[in-house]
XYZ file of C-alpha atoms in Angstrom:
496
model
C 83.427 64.272 78.955
C 82.927 61.590 81.652
C 82.707 58.891 78.981
C 85.934 60.179 77.400
C 87.599 60.048 80.818
C 86.484 56.427 81.281
C 87.398 55.038 77.881
C 90.451 57.064 76.827
C 92.852 54.686 78.661
C 91.214 51.690 76.965
C 91.578 53.346 73.559
C 95.285 53.971 74.195
C 95.653 50.398 75.458
C 94.129 48.986 72.258
C 96.323 51.269 70.127
C 99.458 50.069 71.935
C 98.420 46.455 71.475
C 97.870 47.049 67.758
C 101.292 48.666 67.210
C 103.777 45.925 68.143
C 106.936 47.612 66.882
C 106.852 50.620 69.176
C 110.074 51.087 71.193
C 109.691 50.552 74.953
C 110.667 54.154 75.634
C 107.772 55.425 73.488
C 105.354 53.034 75.226
C 106.442 54.184 78.692
C 106.059 57.886 77.844
C 102.719 57.217 76.133
C 101.585 55.720 79.446
C 102.651 58.870 81.285
C 100.998 61.137 78.689
C 97.689 59.219 78.697
C 97.427 59.144 82.481
C 98.459 62.820 82.623
C 95.557 63.696 80.321
C 93.282 61.668 82.603
C 94.345 63.739 85.607
C 93.614 66.933 83.676
C 90.174 65.640 82.631
C 89.394 64.686 86.234
C 90.458 68.189 87.293
C 88.119 69.735 84.727
C 85.251 67.555 85.971
C 86.004 68.579 89.568
C 86.153 72.290 88.672
C 82.876 72.148 86.737
C 80.935 70.023 89.223
C 78.114 71.978 90.818
C 76.451 69.236 92.940
C 74.975 68.177 95.272
C 73.257 65.615 92.980
C 74.725 63.639 90.111
C 76.639 65.548 87.461
C 77.814 64.688 83.938
C 75.127 62.003 83.635
C 74.888 59.924 80.472
C 72.092 57.363 80.079
C 71.910 55.275 76.900
C 69.851 52.066 76.596
C 72.175 49.069 76.424
C 69.977 45.962 76.886
C 66.494 47.550 76.914
C 64.621 44.252 77.264
C 65.876 43.838 80.853
C 66.297 47.519 81.709
C 70.098 47.685 81.507
C 71.579 50.983 80.382
C 74.931 52.646 80.038
C 74.224 55.061 82.890
C 77.179 56.956 84.337
C 77.510 60.065 86.482
C 79.445 61.404 89.454
C 78.548 63.033 92.760
C 80.398 64.057 95.912
C 81.031 60.400 96.781
C 82.368 59.155 93.458
C 84.155 62.222 92.036
C 86.923 62.242 94.706
C 87.518 58.550 94.010
C 87.646 59.190 90.262
C 90.231 61.943 90.836
C 92.258 59.783 93.257
C 92.245 56.935 90.732
C 93.532 59.210 87.953
C 96.314 60.581 90.177
C 97.395 57.126 91.364
C 97.598 55.738 87.827
C 99.720 58.732 86.793
C 102.034 58.021 89.735
C 102.300 54.380 88.651
C 103.041 55.477 85.075
C 105.898 57.707 86.259
C 107.184 54.943 88.541
C 107.047 52.493 85.605
C 109.478 54.580 83.550
C 112.056 52.080 84.807
C 109.946 49.086 83.761
C 111.889 46.776 81.408
C 109.929 43.480 81.376
C 107.473 43.212 78.470
C 106.687 46.890 78.694
C 103.940 47.064 76.066
C 101.791 44.360 77.656
C 102.315 45.791 81.148
C 101.285 49.300 80.095
C 98.313 48.049 78.061
C 97.037 46.059 81.067
C 97.376 48.973 83.490
C 95.541 51.289 81.076
C 92.817 48.659 80.771
C 92.622 48.576 84.584
C 92.294 52.368 84.682
C 89.222 52.214 82.443
C 87.611 49.504 84.580
C 88.329 51.454 87.776
C 87.017 54.786 86.520
C 84.010 53.059 84.956
C 83.091 51.349 88.216
C 83.214 54.575 90.253
C 81.057 56.337 87.647
C 78.578 53.475 87.058
C 74.954 54.139 87.985
C 73.669 50.800 86.699
C 74.168 47.551 88.612
C 75.135 45.503 85.556
C 77.588 48.187 84.429
C 79.054 48.203 87.963
C 79.320 44.396 87.863
C 80.917 44.436 84.402
C 83.666 46.860 85.414
C 84.208 44.960 88.693
C 84.721 41.640 86.920
C 86.963 43.137 84.246
C 89.151 44.672 86.944
C 89.580 41.206 88.480
C 90.700 39.796 85.127
C 93.118 42.687 84.526
C 94.725 42.442 87.964
C 95.023 38.646 87.673
C 97.206 39.038 84.576
C 99.261 41.836 86.171
C 100.108 39.634 89.186
C 100.596 36.433 87.183
C 102.607 38.028 84.397
C 104.750 40.621 86.138
C 104.826 39.512 89.780
C 107.572 37.647 91.565
C 108.143 34.742 93.939
C 104.915 32.652 94.084
C 103.031 35.071 91.847
C 100.970 32.586 89.830
C 99.567 30.930 92.933
C 98.818 34.336 94.465
C 97.132 35.509 91.250
C 94.965 32.389 91.145
C 93.974 32.811 94.804
C 93.101 36.455 94.156
C 91.043 35.561 91.090
C 89.105 32.703 92.695
C 88.269 34.650 95.853
C 87.175 37.846 94.154
C 85.444 36.159 91.210
C 83.405 33.965 93.573
C 82.536 37.115 95.508
C 81.386 38.829 92.341
C 79.094 35.901 91.505
C 77.437 36.178 94.920
C 77.160 39.925 94.298
C 75.406 39.240 90.992
C 72.827 37.107 92.818
C 72.092 40.082 95.061
C 71.760 42.390 92.046
C 69.298 39.980 90.399
C 67.316 39.894 93.646
C 67.079 43.696 93.584
C 66.033 43.626 89.931
C 63.246 41.102 90.557
C 61.963 42.989 93.598
C 61.810 46.371 91.842
C 58.609 47.529 90.172
C 59.115 48.267 87.352
C 62.152 46.001 87.219
C 65.382 47.876 86.685
C 69.103 47.700 87.334
C 69.375 51.496 87.531
C 70.933 52.427 90.886
C 69.254 55.853 91.073
C 65.782 54.418 90.427
C 66.379 51.535 92.843
C 67.347 54.017 95.575
C 64.096 55.914 94.921
C 62.000 52.727 94.939
C 63.550 50.928 97.936
C 62.376 47.646 96.346
C 62.487 45.452 99.484
C 61.085 47.951 101.989
C 58.768 46.129 104.404
C 60.241 42.699 103.531
C 62.784 42.051 106.293
C 63.561 38.433 105.373
C 63.961 39.028 101.629
C 65.755 42.313 102.252
C 68.149 40.631 104.669
C 68.956 37.850 102.200
C 69.614 40.276 99.333
C 71.728 42.477 101.611
C 73.696 39.377 102.656
C 74.460 38.504 99.014
C 75.395 42.069 98.079
C 77.561 42.587 101.141
C 79.313 39.213 100.901
C 80.390 40.081 97.374
C 81.537 43.559 98.355
C 83.207 42.383 101.598
C 85.521 40.044 99.648
C 86.652 42.950 97.516
C 87.060 45.426 100.429
C 88.325 43.040 102.080
C 86.728 42.596 105.491
C 87.905 39.970 107.968
C 87.473 36.953 107.603
C 87.321 37.285 103.791
C 90.735 38.908 103.491
C 93.123 35.959 103.164
C 93.691 36.530 99.418
C 95.079 40.001 100.135
C 98.577 39.463 101.696
C 99.914 37.046 99.035
C 98.434 39.106 96.191
C 100.092 42.258 97.496
C 103.378 40.596 98.325
C 103.838 38.871 94.971
C 102.462 41.626 92.695
C 104.788 44.144 91.013
C 105.035 47.473 92.848
C 102.671 49.336 90.507
C 100.210 46.442 90.680
C 100.264 46.484 94.491
C 99.699 50.247 94.498
C 96.666 49.940 92.196
C 95.330 46.918 94.085
C 95.525 48.665 97.466
C 94.797 52.198 96.321
C 91.966 51.592 93.878
C 90.665 48.020 93.707
C 90.185 47.661 97.483
C 87.957 50.747 97.365
C 85.540 49.110 94.938
C 83.921 47.011 97.637
C 83.844 49.851 100.151
C 82.392 52.189 97.524
C 79.707 49.592 96.758
C 78.532 49.733 100.386
C 78.007 53.486 100.150
C 76.692 53.617 96.574
C 74.463 50.510 96.491
C 73.849 48.667 99.772
C 73.117 51.666 102.024
C 70.771 53.737 99.797
C 68.993 50.846 98.026
C 68.429 48.652 101.127
C 68.165 51.199 103.970
C 65.882 49.139 106.230
C 68.032 46.032 106.011
C 71.175 48.142 106.445
C 69.822 49.662 109.675
C 68.734 46.228 110.908
C 72.177 44.678 110.433
C 74.343 47.764 110.966
C 75.827 46.384 114.179
C 77.275 43.459 112.185
C 79.332 45.946 110.148
C 80.421 47.754 113.298
C 81.680 44.487 114.807
C 83.358 43.473 111.547
C 84.987 46.887 111.396
C 86.386 46.695 114.919
C 87.563 43.127 114.357
C 89.308 44.127 111.120
C 90.902 47.221 112.670
C 92.384 45.274 115.594
C 93.195 42.069 113.710
C 94.862 43.930 110.831
C 96.990 46.009 113.199
C 98.072 43.080 115.392
C 98.917 40.768 112.488
C 100.803 43.607 110.759
C 102.805 44.039 113.964
C 103.965 40.417 113.724
C 105.186 40.663 110.114
C 108.836 40.674 109.085
C 108.025 41.197 105.406
C 107.612 44.916 104.632
C 104.988 44.407 101.939
C 102.906 41.989 104.011
C 103.028 44.489 106.864
C 101.643 47.246 104.637
C 99.040 44.820 103.261
C 97.738 44.029 106.752
C 97.553 47.726 107.611
C 95.120 47.944 104.678
C 92.908 45.425 106.490
C 93.221 47.657 109.557
C 92.207 50.810 107.661
C 89.301 49.109 105.895
C 88.107 48.149 109.376
C 87.803 51.839 110.287
C 85.814 52.365 107.111
C 83.409 49.513 107.963
C 82.998 50.985 111.449
C 81.978 54.304 109.879
C 79.375 52.949 107.450
C 78.007 50.568 110.077
C 77.594 53.354 112.597
C 75.708 55.414 110.006
C 73.056 52.678 110.054
C 72.823 52.633 113.842
C 72.481 56.402 113.958
C 69.821 56.577 111.248
C 66.918 58.718 112.385
C 68.789 59.752 115.484
C 71.689 62.170 115.028
C 71.994 63.721 111.590
C 75.395 65.351 112.063
C 77.042 62.234 113.513
C 75.570 60.066 110.769
C 76.878 62.396 108.088
C 80.284 62.562 109.783
C 80.591 58.776 109.814
C 79.788 58.508 106.086
C 81.994 61.466 105.127
C 84.844 60.026 107.182
C 84.524 56.687 105.411
C 84.687 58.339 101.969
C 87.641 60.498 103.038
C 89.318 57.327 104.327
C 88.994 55.755 100.868
C 90.765 58.727 99.258
C 93.392 59.016 101.991
C 94.216 55.320 102.062
C 94.495 55.241 98.270
C 97.085 58.025 98.232
C 99.157 56.929 101.226
C 99.157 53.171 100.734
C 99.749 53.601 97.013
C 102.895 55.585 97.821
C 104.036 53.046 100.437
C 103.713 50.107 98.051
C 105.660 51.962 95.368
C 108.391 52.675 97.931
C 108.395 49.044 99.093
C 109.021 48.129 95.465
C 112.265 50.112 95.633
C 113.606 47.648 98.231
C 112.844 44.628 96.058
C 114.236 46.370 92.978
C 117.553 47.077 94.738
C 118.057 43.897 96.783
C 115.362 41.360 95.862
C 113.930 41.169 99.376
C 111.169 42.621 101.522
C 112.553 41.049 104.734
C 113.025 43.974 107.119
C 115.536 42.088 109.282
C 117.943 41.890 106.325
C 118.177 45.689 106.091
C 119.624 48.289 108.426
C 121.062 51.794 108.447
C 119.673 52.741 105.029
C 119.090 56.328 106.164
C 122.830 56.913 105.805
C 123.144 55.706 102.222
C 119.646 56.484 100.901
C 118.422 59.600 102.751
C 115.791 60.605 100.155
C 114.317 57.111 100.201
C 114.340 57.068 104.012
C 112.620 60.466 104.161
C 109.871 59.369 101.753
C 109.188 56.128 103.648
C 109.137 58.008 106.965
C 106.694 60.547 105.513
C 104.453 57.748 104.239
C 104.614 55.910 107.568
C 103.644 58.992 109.584
C 100.804 59.668 107.145
C 99.576 56.061 107.436
C 99.470 56.082 111.225
C 97.052 59.045 111.160
C 99.329 61.770 112.463
C 97.652 65.245 112.580
C 98.491 67.196 109.449
C 97.845 64.246 107.131
C 94.667 63.092 105.402
C 94.449 59.944 107.532
C 93.902 62.060 110.633
C 91.008 63.936 109.009
C 89.332 60.680 107.922
C 89.779 58.846 111.215
C 88.756 61.877 113.274
C 85.496 62.070 111.327
C 84.822 58.333 111.683
C 85.554 58.202 115.411
C 83.647 61.420 116.153
C 80.630 60.156 114.221
C 80.791 56.683 115.768
C 81.597 57.379 119.416
C 78.063 58.329 120.506
C 76.326 55.353 118.879
C 78.928 52.652 119.472
C 81.240 53.817 122.272
C 82.792 50.462 123.187
C 83.559 49.313 119.605
C 84.916 52.768 118.782
C 87.166 52.762 121.849
C 88.473 49.302 120.900
C 89.105 50.428 117.307
C 91.133 53.368 118.629
C 93.629 50.849 120.004
C 94.361 49.940 116.390
C 95.910 53.378 115.865
C 98.290 52.777 118.765
C 99.372 49.411 117.363
C 99.758 50.888 113.864
C 101.985 53.646 115.215
C 104.155 51.059 116.996
C 104.568 48.826 113.951
C 105.499 51.653 111.598
C 108.020 53.103 114.045
C 109.530 49.654 114.567
C 109.780 49.157 110.780
C 111.540 52.516 110.363
C 113.943 51.616 113.153
C 114.754 48.200 111.651
C 115.295 49.328 108.052
C 116.789 52.796 108.337
C 118.558 53.139 111.686
C 121.430 51.323 113.399
C 124.488 49.798 111.705
C 124.268 49.439 107.963
C 123.157 46.017 106.761
C 122.357 45.076 103.147
C 120.731 41.868 101.847
C 123.376 41.518 99.133
C 126.885 41.940 100.644
C 128.997 44.395 98.695
C 126.089 45.585 96.572
C 125.212 49.235 97.321
C 121.690 50.464 97.926
C 121.258 53.537 95.646
C 119.064 56.383 96.830
C 115.611 57.043 95.346
C 115.804 57.784 91.624
C 114.088 60.818 90.058
C 111.200 58.726 88.669
C 110.630 57.149 92.098
C 110.640 60.547 93.780
C 108.375 62.053 91.098
C 105.909 59.169 91.501
C 105.591 59.213 95.282
C 106.039 62.858 96.291
C 102.750 64.026 94.673
C 100.809 61.249 96.448
C 102.287 62.112 99.842
C 101.984 65.824 99.061
C 98.255 65.433 98.388
C 97.868 63.522 101.672
C 99.568 66.474 103.382
C 97.427 69.086 101.579
C 94.222 67.254 102.534
C 95.458 67.032 106.114
C 96.241 70.750 106.362
C 93.589 72.245 104.045
C 90.796 69.646 103.852
C 87.998 72.029 102.856
C 88.438 71.577 99.095
C 87.754 67.849 99.553
C 85.173 68.021 102.338
C 83.073 70.619 100.491
C 82.667 67.979 97.794
C 82.289 64.913 100.032
C 79.948 66.272 102.722
C 76.896 67.002 100.491
C 77.217 63.521 98.991
C 77.574 61.987 102.470
C 74.520 63.948 103.632
C 72.480 62.577 100.736
C 73.520 58.990 101.535
C 72.804 59.497 105.245
C 69.320 60.819 104.422
C 68.625 57.832 102.154
C 69.673 55.409 104.917
C 67.448 57.195 107.444
C 64.233 56.856 105.413
């Protein structure tokens, strides 16, 4: 069933590409139907998962001469991300019911991206992971270049060059792991059992550097983040939502799935580097977001801020290894919960930001004002997303950040205290954005052109994402009961 979940979107994408005379309306509803089936399949996988190890494993030799196999499976770390990915693509499909530009190509590309995203989170082979990672870069490049706006081609090229170069460095690290393993293999499960570079601090450090450089570009961690703001700003709304909600998690997921369990000694040795990078990203992202006048760029920089919290969590897990089991597990679980939470909330915010550009062709916050009076549903949705993003209690962001800070405070008190300041800045910037756009006298970028309230498709796309963030914030057990055993397993592997 996991293989069907991964490749069903690709099959629909190929079918759409092969049937050129389909009306746009049929293509749009096919997109909704296919992604709806994906959500149901993910729900079935979740309901049938018994854990705590890998479930739904499939291992088929692919390139036997070098030990590459089609090996997929899910555990408490990857299954929540698979489910979040399926939900976010369904939201983008519903949002895209108003898409009118070259609909067939747009839908086919997004379905292709769904397969690459689900495949990466389920991959248990390094080459399979790398393949899905690279294909996702290609798919997103065409989404930004073909359906973006403003300086979209330049932004797409910057995104491609940055992330493709990062993936090449990542491949060097994977080859280093393969050569160090005995017997040589690219299988992630076997590599985690072998710990191929244990007792080799220099070689282990170099391989960890290559792996983490590649993953840090994709996360993105400061200072490798400069491709992110233009890519987000110039991408179409659905593309921005997928880029922030799903593709940014690929690098962060790679830390937890590959770097930490396969190179535990090197991870512990250099854990403080990740803590410092995390604090830097959390503060830098928040402060730069505060200075933005462009709504989309502001949301993009808050992603840098939130990925900083995640890096703080996984870095602290390395410092704590062999010391405090509960804190270590909390830090890892918080980082995984942060991936899910950020995907839901930021995905919704980018879709809502797209409403502004759709109505008035501008993301400049200073050009808007008083929209709460004419578009109350839209104002309520943005306010809900903003409060969720700043980590208010009752939302998923609070659960994730509480776990990260609780797990990190004992091992890294000063960096954790500094990172907490990022929450204060984030709260200020979101409140200021709400005040600029929705309160005060009414001001519209296009004089005489009304700003219609949120349409049914826009409400139907964003309400489930924000609703899930609220459910996780109020009743987090259904998620934590899945994440915590997986986080415990990763924490134990790092502590060896």
